[in-house]
Tab-separated table of C-alpha atoms in Angstrom:
chain	number	residue	atom	x	y	z
D	1	MET	CA	22.785	10.906	-9.575
D	2	PHE	CA	19.892	12.904	-9.959
D	3	LEU	CA	19.103	15.886	-6.860
D	4	VAL	CA	16.915	18.456	-6.468
D	5	THR	CA	17.254	21.646	-3.896
D	6	PRO	CA	14.784	21.796	-0.897
D	7	ILE	CA	13.093	25.054	-2.459
D	8	ALA	CA	12.573	22.770	-5.655
D	9	ARG	CA	10.826	20.431	-3.831
D	10	ALA	CA	8.489	22.880	-1.892
D	11	ILE	CA	7.498	24.598	-4.839
D	12	GLN	CA	6.694	21.018	-6.093
D	13	ASP	CA	5.114	19.384	-3.150
D	14	ALA	CA	2.996	22.896	-2.520
D	15	GLY	CA	1.995	22.873	-6.307
D	16	VAL	CA	0.709	19.351	-5.884
D	17	PHE	CA	-0.962	19.919	-2.960
D	18	SER	CA	-2.723	22.941	-4.804
D	19	TRP	CA	-3.596	20.616	-8.109
D	20	ASP	CA	-5.379	18.602	-5.062
D	21	LEU	CA	-7.039	20.847	-3.296
D	22	GLY	CA	-8.684	21.121	-6.526
D	23	LEU	CA	-9.746	18.193	-7.506
D	24	THR	CA	-11.123	17.425	-4.169
D	25	LEU	CA	-13.624	20.080	-4.942
D	26	ILE	CA	-14.141	19.570	-8.343
D	27	ASN	CA	-14.672	15.765	-7.211
D	28	PHE	CA	-17.552	17.360	-4.834
D	29	VAL	CA	-19.921	18.793	-7.394
D	30	THR	CA	-19.378	16.491	-10.638
D	31	PRO	CA	-21.269	12.348	-11.128
D	32	SER	CA	-19.701	10.099	-9.800
D	33	ARG	CA	-18.540	7.216	-12.643
D	34	LYS	CA	-21.315	4.679	-12.669
D	35	VAL	CA	-20.838	1.206	-11.022
D	36	ASP	CA	-19.241	-1.159	-13.800
D	37	HIS	CA	-17.207	1.970	-15.266
D	38	VAL	CA	-14.887	2.940	-12.973
D	39	THR	CA	-12.090	1.544	-14.890
D	40	PRO	CA	-10.953	3.341	-18.040
D	41	ALA	CA	-12.790	2.122	-21.507
D	42	GLY	CA	-9.529	0.568	-23.344
D	43	HIS	CA	-7.142	-0.165	-19.880
D	44	PRO	CA	-6.650	-3.193	-18.478
D	45	GLY	CA	-9.770	-3.892	-16.529
D	46	GLU	CA	-12.605	-2.453	-18.404
D	47	GLY	CA	-15.440	-4.395	-17.157
D	48	GLY	CA	-13.779	-5.958	-14.797
D	49	LYS	CA	-11.407	-8.152	-17.352
D	50	TRP	CA	-8.055	-7.923	-16.027
D	51	PRO	CA	-5.582	-10.048	-17.877
D	52	GLU	CA	-4.546	-12.984	-17.616
D	53	TYR	CA	-3.034	-13.396	-13.779
D	54	ILE	CA	0.612	-15.227	-13.694
D	55	ALA	CA	2.055	-15.659	-10.405
D	56	PRO	CA	5.683	-14.098	-10.151
D	57	LYS	CA	8.625	-16.585	-11.175
D	58	GLU	CA	12.093	-16.858	-9.874
D	59	GLY	CA	14.132	-13.497	-10.789
D	60	ASP	CA	11.073	-11.462	-11.267
D	61	SER	CA	11.321	-8.256	-9.713
D	62	ARG	CA	9.023	-8.376	-6.510
D	63	GLY	CA	8.328	-5.676	-3.398
D	64	SER	CA	6.687	-5.015	0.008
D	65	CYS	CA	3.363	-3.414	-2.084
D	66	PRO	CA	0.471	-5.634	-3.452
D	67	GLY	CA	-1.273	-3.430	-5.188
D	68	LEU	CA	2.403	-2.898	-7.480
D	69	ASN	CA	2.881	-6.728	-7.297
D	70	ALA	CA	-0.476	-7.670	-8.571
D	71	LEU	CA	-0.307	-4.933	-11.791
D	72	ALA	CA	2.666	-7.312	-12.417
D	73	ASN	CA	1.399	-10.380	-11.956
D	74	HIS	CA	-1.813	-9.332	-14.950
D	75	GLY	CA	0.809	-7.816	-16.737
D	76	ILE	CA	-0.664	-4.412	-16.353
D	77	LEU	CA	3.103	-3.630	-15.517
D	78	PRO	CA	6.309	-5.494	-17.609
D	79	ARG	CA	5.595	-9.241	-15.472
D	80	ASP	CA	8.710	-9.292	-14.454
D	81	GLY	CA	8.717	-6.787	-12.716
D	82	LYS	CA	12.201	-4.661	-13.905
D	83	ASN	CA	12.693	-1.478	-15.646
D	84	ILE	CA	9.447	1.160	-14.970
D	85	SER	CA	9.681	3.970	-15.530
D	86	PHE	CA	7.582	6.245	-12.795
D	87	PRO	CA	5.711	7.641	-15.272
D	88	GLU	CA	4.161	4.155	-16.224
D	89	LEU	CA	3.430	4.301	-12.379
D	90	TYR	CA	1.441	7.055	-12.546
D	91	SER	CA	-0.322	6.181	-15.193
D	92	THR	CA	-1.222	2.457	-15.030
D	93	VAL	CA	-2.442	2.959	-10.747
D	94	ARG	CA	-4.033	5.832	-11.854
D	95	ALA	CA	-5.810	4.095	-14.036
D	96	THR	CA	-6.169	0.805	-12.450
D	97	TYR	CA	-7.026	1.878	-8.968
D	98	ASN	CA	-8.622	5.331	-9.780
D	99	PHE	CA	-6.085	7.447	-7.471
D	100	ALA	CA	-6.722	10.978	-7.945
D	101	PRO	CA	-3.758	12.262	-10.590
D	102	SER	CA	-1.856	14.695	-8.569
D	103	PHE	CA	-2.056	11.208	-5.463
D	104	CYS	CA	-0.432	9.300	-8.815
D	105	PHE	CA	2.342	11.978	-9.090
D	106	PHE	CA	3.389	12.890	-5.383
D	107	VAL	CA	3.833	9.269	-4.892
D	108	PRO	CA	6.354	8.042	-7.467
D	109	ASN	CA	7.876	11.249	-7.167
D	110	PHE	CA	8.616	11.042	-3.810
D	111	ALA	CA	10.033	7.702	-4.104
D	112	ALA	CA	12.005	9.134	-6.773
D	113	ARG	CA	13.704	11.465	-4.910
D	114	MET	CA	14.237	8.754	-2.286
D	115	LEU	CA	16.246	6.968	-4.614
D	116	ASN	CA	18.223	9.336	-6.144
D	117	LYS	CA	16.449	9.297	-9.443
D	118	SER	CA	15.616	11.202	-12.015
D	119	TYR	CA	11.639	11.097	-12.353
D	120	LYS	CA	10.830	11.286	-16.241
D	121	LYS	CA	14.255	10.232	-17.482
D	122	ASP	CA	15.000	7.150	-14.546
D	123	LYS	CA	13.737	3.784	-14.413
D	124	ILE	CA	13.199	0.979	-11.446
D	125	ASP	CA	12.989	-2.421	-10.405
D	126	LEU	CA	9.966	-3.213	-7.845
D	127	ALA	CA	12.086	-4.448	-5.116
D	128	ASP	CA	14.231	-0.826	-5.462
D	129	LEU	CA	10.848	0.660	-4.471
D	130	ASP	CA	11.448	-0.943	-0.915
D	131	PHE	CA	15.054	0.617	0.180
D	132	HIS	CA	14.214	0.231	4.336
D	133	ASN	CA	12.487	3.408	5.734
D	134	GLY	CA	12.168	4.994	2.330
D	135	ILE	CA	8.370	3.887	2.052
D	136	GLU	CA	9.115	0.301	3.261
D	137	HIS	CA	9.206	0.486	7.310
D	138	ASP	CA	9.305	-2.112	10.072
D	139	ALA	CA	5.869	-3.392	11.571
D	140	SER	CA	3.810	-3.734	8.014
D	141	LEU	CA	0.822	-5.975	8.340
D	142	THR	CA	1.999	-7.954	5.818
D	143	ARG	CA	5.655	-8.734	5.713
D	144	LYS	CA	8.052	-9.520	8.312
D	145	ASP	CA	10.690	-6.993	8.841
D	146	ILE	CA	13.126	-6.704	6.399
D	147	HIS	CA	15.634	-7.581	10.075
D	148	PHE	CA	14.116	-11.079	9.395
D	149	ILE	CA	13.847	-10.878	5.773
D	150	LYS	CA	15.950	-9.334	2.535
D	151	ASP	CA	13.040	-9.598	0.362
D	152	GLN	CA	9.633	-7.919	0.974
D	153	GLY	CA	8.803	-9.773	-3.026
D	154	LYS	CA	6.654	-11.918	-0.867
D	155	PRO	CA	3.299	-11.695	2.143
D	156	HIS	CA	3.645	-14.048	5.010
D	157	LEU	CA	0.165	-15.348	5.128
D	158	PRO	CA	0.136	-15.447	9.166
D	159	PHE	CA	0.083	-12.269	8.968
D	160	VAL	CA	-2.524	-11.989	6.063
D	161	ARG	CA	-4.891	-14.389	7.877
D	162	GLU	CA	-4.931	-12.965	11.204
D	163	LEU	CA	-5.135	-9.352	9.766
D	164	LEU	CA	-8.351	-10.770	7.359
D	165	ASN	CA	-10.081	-12.552	10.331
D	166	SER	CA	-9.920	-9.661	12.134
D	167	ALA	CA	-12.560	-8.398	10.325
D	168	SER	CA	-15.885	-7.811	12.173
D	169	GLY	CA	-18.217	-5.264	9.656
D	170	LYS	CA	-20.656	-6.331	6.550
D	171	ASP	CA	-22.178	-4.246	4.603
D	172	LYS	CA	-25.688	-4.244	3.266
D	173	GLU	CA	-25.415	-7.255	1.167
D	174	GLY	CA	-23.581	-9.214	3.747
D	175	ASN	CA	-20.033	-9.340	2.610
D	176	VAL	CA	-17.583	-9.341	5.832
D	177	LEU	CA	-15.721	-6.187	5.819
D	178	LEU	CA	-12.628	-4.550	7.060
D	179	THR	CA	-12.982	-1.833	10.099
D	180	PRO	CA	-10.652	1.516	11.367
D	181	ALA	CA	-10.836	-0.225	14.049
D	182	ASP	CA	-9.676	-3.906	13.031
D	183	LEU	CA	-6.845	-2.110	11.487
D	184	SER	CA	-5.730	-0.181	14.045
D	185	ARG	CA	-5.996	-2.941	16.781
D	186	TYR	CA	-3.927	-5.367	14.414
D	187	SER	CA	-1.720	-2.408	13.716
D	188	SER	CA	-0.938	-1.707	17.375
D	189	LYS	CA	-0.903	-5.153	17.517
D	190	ARG	CA	2.563	-5.887	14.919
D	191	ARG	CA	3.899	-2.530	16.274
D	192	ALA	CA	3.889	-4.155	19.974
D	193	GLU	CA	5.288	-7.869	18.531
D	194	SER	CA	7.741	-5.793	15.971
D	195	ARG	CA	9.469	-3.856	18.792
D	196	ALA	CA	9.873	-6.821	21.511
D	197	ASN	CA	11.037	-9.251	19.077
D	198	ASN	CA	13.435	-6.812	16.244
D	199	PRO	CA	16.839	-5.670	17.316
D	200	GLU	CA	16.721	-3.146	14.545
D	201	PHE	CA	13.210	-2.200	15.416
D	202	SER	CA	12.671	2.111	14.057
D	203	LEU	CA	8.985	3.607	13.869
D	204	ASP	CA	9.530	7.669	13.388
D	205	LEU	CA	6.452	9.378	13.042
D	206	PHE	CA	6.827	9.500	9.288
D	207	HIS	CA	6.227	5.797	8.658
D	208	LYS	CA	4.222	5.120	11.181
D	209	ILE	CA	2.166	8.087	8.697
D	210	VAL	CA	2.802	5.987	6.182
D	211	GLY	CA	1.764	2.610	7.729
D	212	SER	CA	-1.105	4.079	8.533
D	213	THR	CA	-1.796	5.237	5.028
D	214	ASN	CA	-1.130	1.624	3.632
D	215	ALA	CA	-3.508	0.101	5.577
D	216	SER	CA	-6.318	3.012	5.056
D	217	ILE	CA	-6.351	1.462	1.219
D	218	PHE	CA	-7.723	-1.575	2.358
D	219	LEU	CA	-10.286	0.971	3.337
D	220	THR	CA	-10.865	3.131	0.062
D	221	ILE	CA	-9.630	1.089	-3.380
D	222	PHE	CA	-11.287	-2.036	-1.524
D	223	GLY	CA	-13.356	-0.774	0.163
D	224	GLY	CA	-12.145	-3.223	2.983
D	225	ARG	CA	-14.291	-5.987	2.038
D	226	ALA	CA	-12.435	-9.008	2.682
D	227	SER	CA	-13.064	-11.216	-0.105
D	228	ASP	CA	-11.493	-8.789	-2.230
D	229	LEU	CA	-8.363	-8.523	0.522
D	230	GLU	CA	-7.826	-11.783	-0.124
D	231	SER	CA	-6.791	-12.412	-3.226
D	232	ILE	CA	-4.866	-8.375	-3.458
D	233	LEU	CA	-2.499	-9.573	-0.390
D	234	ILE	CA	-2.719	-13.818	-0.694
D	235	GLU	CA	-2.259	-14.247	-4.493
D	236	GLU	CA	-1.664	-10.318	-4.839
D	237	ARG	CA	-4.284	-10.568	-7.767
D	238	LEU	CA	-7.133	-7.926	-8.564
D	239	PRO	CA	-10.650	-10.511	-8.121
D	240	GLU	CA	-12.353	-11.208	-12.181
D	241	GLY	CA	-14.485	-8.354	-11.839
D	242	TRP	CA	-13.069	-5.971	-9.638
D	243	GLU	CA	-12.795	-2.617	-10.005
D	244	SER	CA	-11.674	0.016	-7.562
D	245	ARG	CA	-14.428	1.503	-5.046
D	246	ILE	CA	-13.758	4.621	-5.686
D	247	ARG	CA	-16.012	6.187	-7.734
D	248	GLU	CA	-14.908	9.932	-7.835
D	249	PRO	CA	-14.598	10.875	-11.568
D	250	PHE	CA	-11.016	12.255	-10.186
D	251	GLY	CA	-10.365	9.166	-7.897
D	252	LEU	CA	-9.301	9.301	-4.503
D	253	THR	CA	-6.875	12.782	-3.403
D	254	ILE	CA	-4.493	13.016	-0.892
D	255	ALA	CA	-7.533	15.906	1.166
D	256	SER	CA	-9.907	12.659	0.747
D	257	PHE	CA	-7.845	10.630	1.660
D	258	GLN	CA	-7.126	11.868	4.868
D	259	PRO	CA	-9.974	11.100	7.666
D	260	THR	CA	-9.904	7.807	6.305
D	261	ILE	CA	-5.450	7.622	7.710
D	262	LEU	CA	-6.343	10.123	10.257
D	263	LYS	CA	-9.267	7.127	12.379
D	264	VAL	CA	-6.794	4.450	11.549
D	265	ALA	CA	-3.914	6.117	12.883
D	266	PHE	CA	-5.799	7.450	15.743
D	267	GLY	CA	-7.252	3.879	17.095
D	268	ILE	CA	-3.523	2.385	17.573
D	269	ASP	CA	-2.158	1.923	20.888
D	270	GLU	CA	0.535	-0.747	20.973
D	271	ARG	CA	0.409	-0.990	24.642
D	272	LYS	CA	-2.679	-2.888	24.818
D	273	TYR	CA	-0.153	-5.367	23.046
D	274	ALA	CA	2.848	-4.411	24.658
D	275	ALA	CA	2.914	-7.213	27.488
D	276	GLU	CA	1.854	-10.024	25.827
D	277	ALA	CA	4.338	-9.406	23.045
D	278	SER	CA	6.893	-8.909	25.365
D	279	SER	CA	6.322	-12.283	27.223
D	280	THR	CA	6.489	-13.865	24.258
D	281	ALA	CA	9.432	-12.688	22.405
D	282	ALA	CA	11.066	-13.628	26.380
D	283	ALA	CA	10.314	-16.870	25.987
D	284	GLU	CA	11.598	-17.271	22.176
D	285	ASN	CA	14.821	-15.904	23.190
D	286	GLU	CA	14.792	-18.160	26.152
D	287	GLU	CA	13.823	-21.738	24.295
D	288	PRO	CA	18.007	-22.018	22.527
D	289	ASN	CA	19.224	-21.775	26.205
D	290	ALA	CA	16.226	-24.687	27.803
D	291	ALA	CA	17.926	-26.698	25.329
D	292	VAL	CA	21.353	-26.294	25.326
C-alpha cells in the first residue's frame, strides 16, 4: 500500500494547478497546431492513420472509459489492457487526445491515490479504474450502474444510441453535433432513471462534477461530432482520419476545460424527468407480482 500525506497531496495539487494556469496562458499567445498535425509526429495516429483496431477478446481488461479502451483496442496501450503504468497513461493520453500535460498528470495521480498505488512504481489493469465511487460513478451516460452489472468494460448500447440521437446541433459543414444542452438533458434523464431504479444509487457533488466532466470530453476532444462519437462510444474505436479537436499547442488544460463543464453541469435538472422515471420504475416492479 502506498500512502501520501494530506499535506503532500495539497502541495502537489497546488503545483499542478499553477502549472496548468501557466500552460493556459501560454496557449493564449501561441499559435494553434495546424489541422491534420495535432497528433505529434512519430506517435501512433500521426496524420490520422491509427494502428489496426482489434476488438477485445475474452480475458482482456477494459473499464468504463471509452477513450482508454480505444487506446487498448488500437494497441497504443497494451491490447490486453493490463500491466499499464501511470506514466504510460500520461504519455499516451497526452499524445492521442491532446490533453494538457498538467491534466494528464493530475488524473492518473488521482487514480493512483484512489487505488493506494505509487504513480511512479505500480501498474494497473484498465478494469482497476472502475473502483466504485472512485472515478466510476452511478448514472453514467454509456454504462448501466455497477449495481446491475459489475463488468463496466462494455457500453450499454441503448444508452449510447439515445445519447447520440439527442444531438441537436450542426456545424458549418452540416455535421450533426451534440451540444452542452443535449448533454445536460440526457444527464438529467439518466440521473433520474438511476435514482428511481437503483436501490444503491449514490451520486454526491464530487461525482456529479466527474459526470459532467466526462460528458464535456465529448464536446471538447471530440468536438461534439456525433459520427465520431458513434465510433468511439459503440466500438471504442478511433475513426480513420480522426485527430483531437483541441488544437492548442499545450492541449486542453484543466482551467480552459471549466467553462464547458460548468455549462453542462448547470443545465442539469433531473426533476424534469423524476416523475416519469419513478412511474416507469414502479410499473417494472409491479410486473413480477402481476405474473404471480
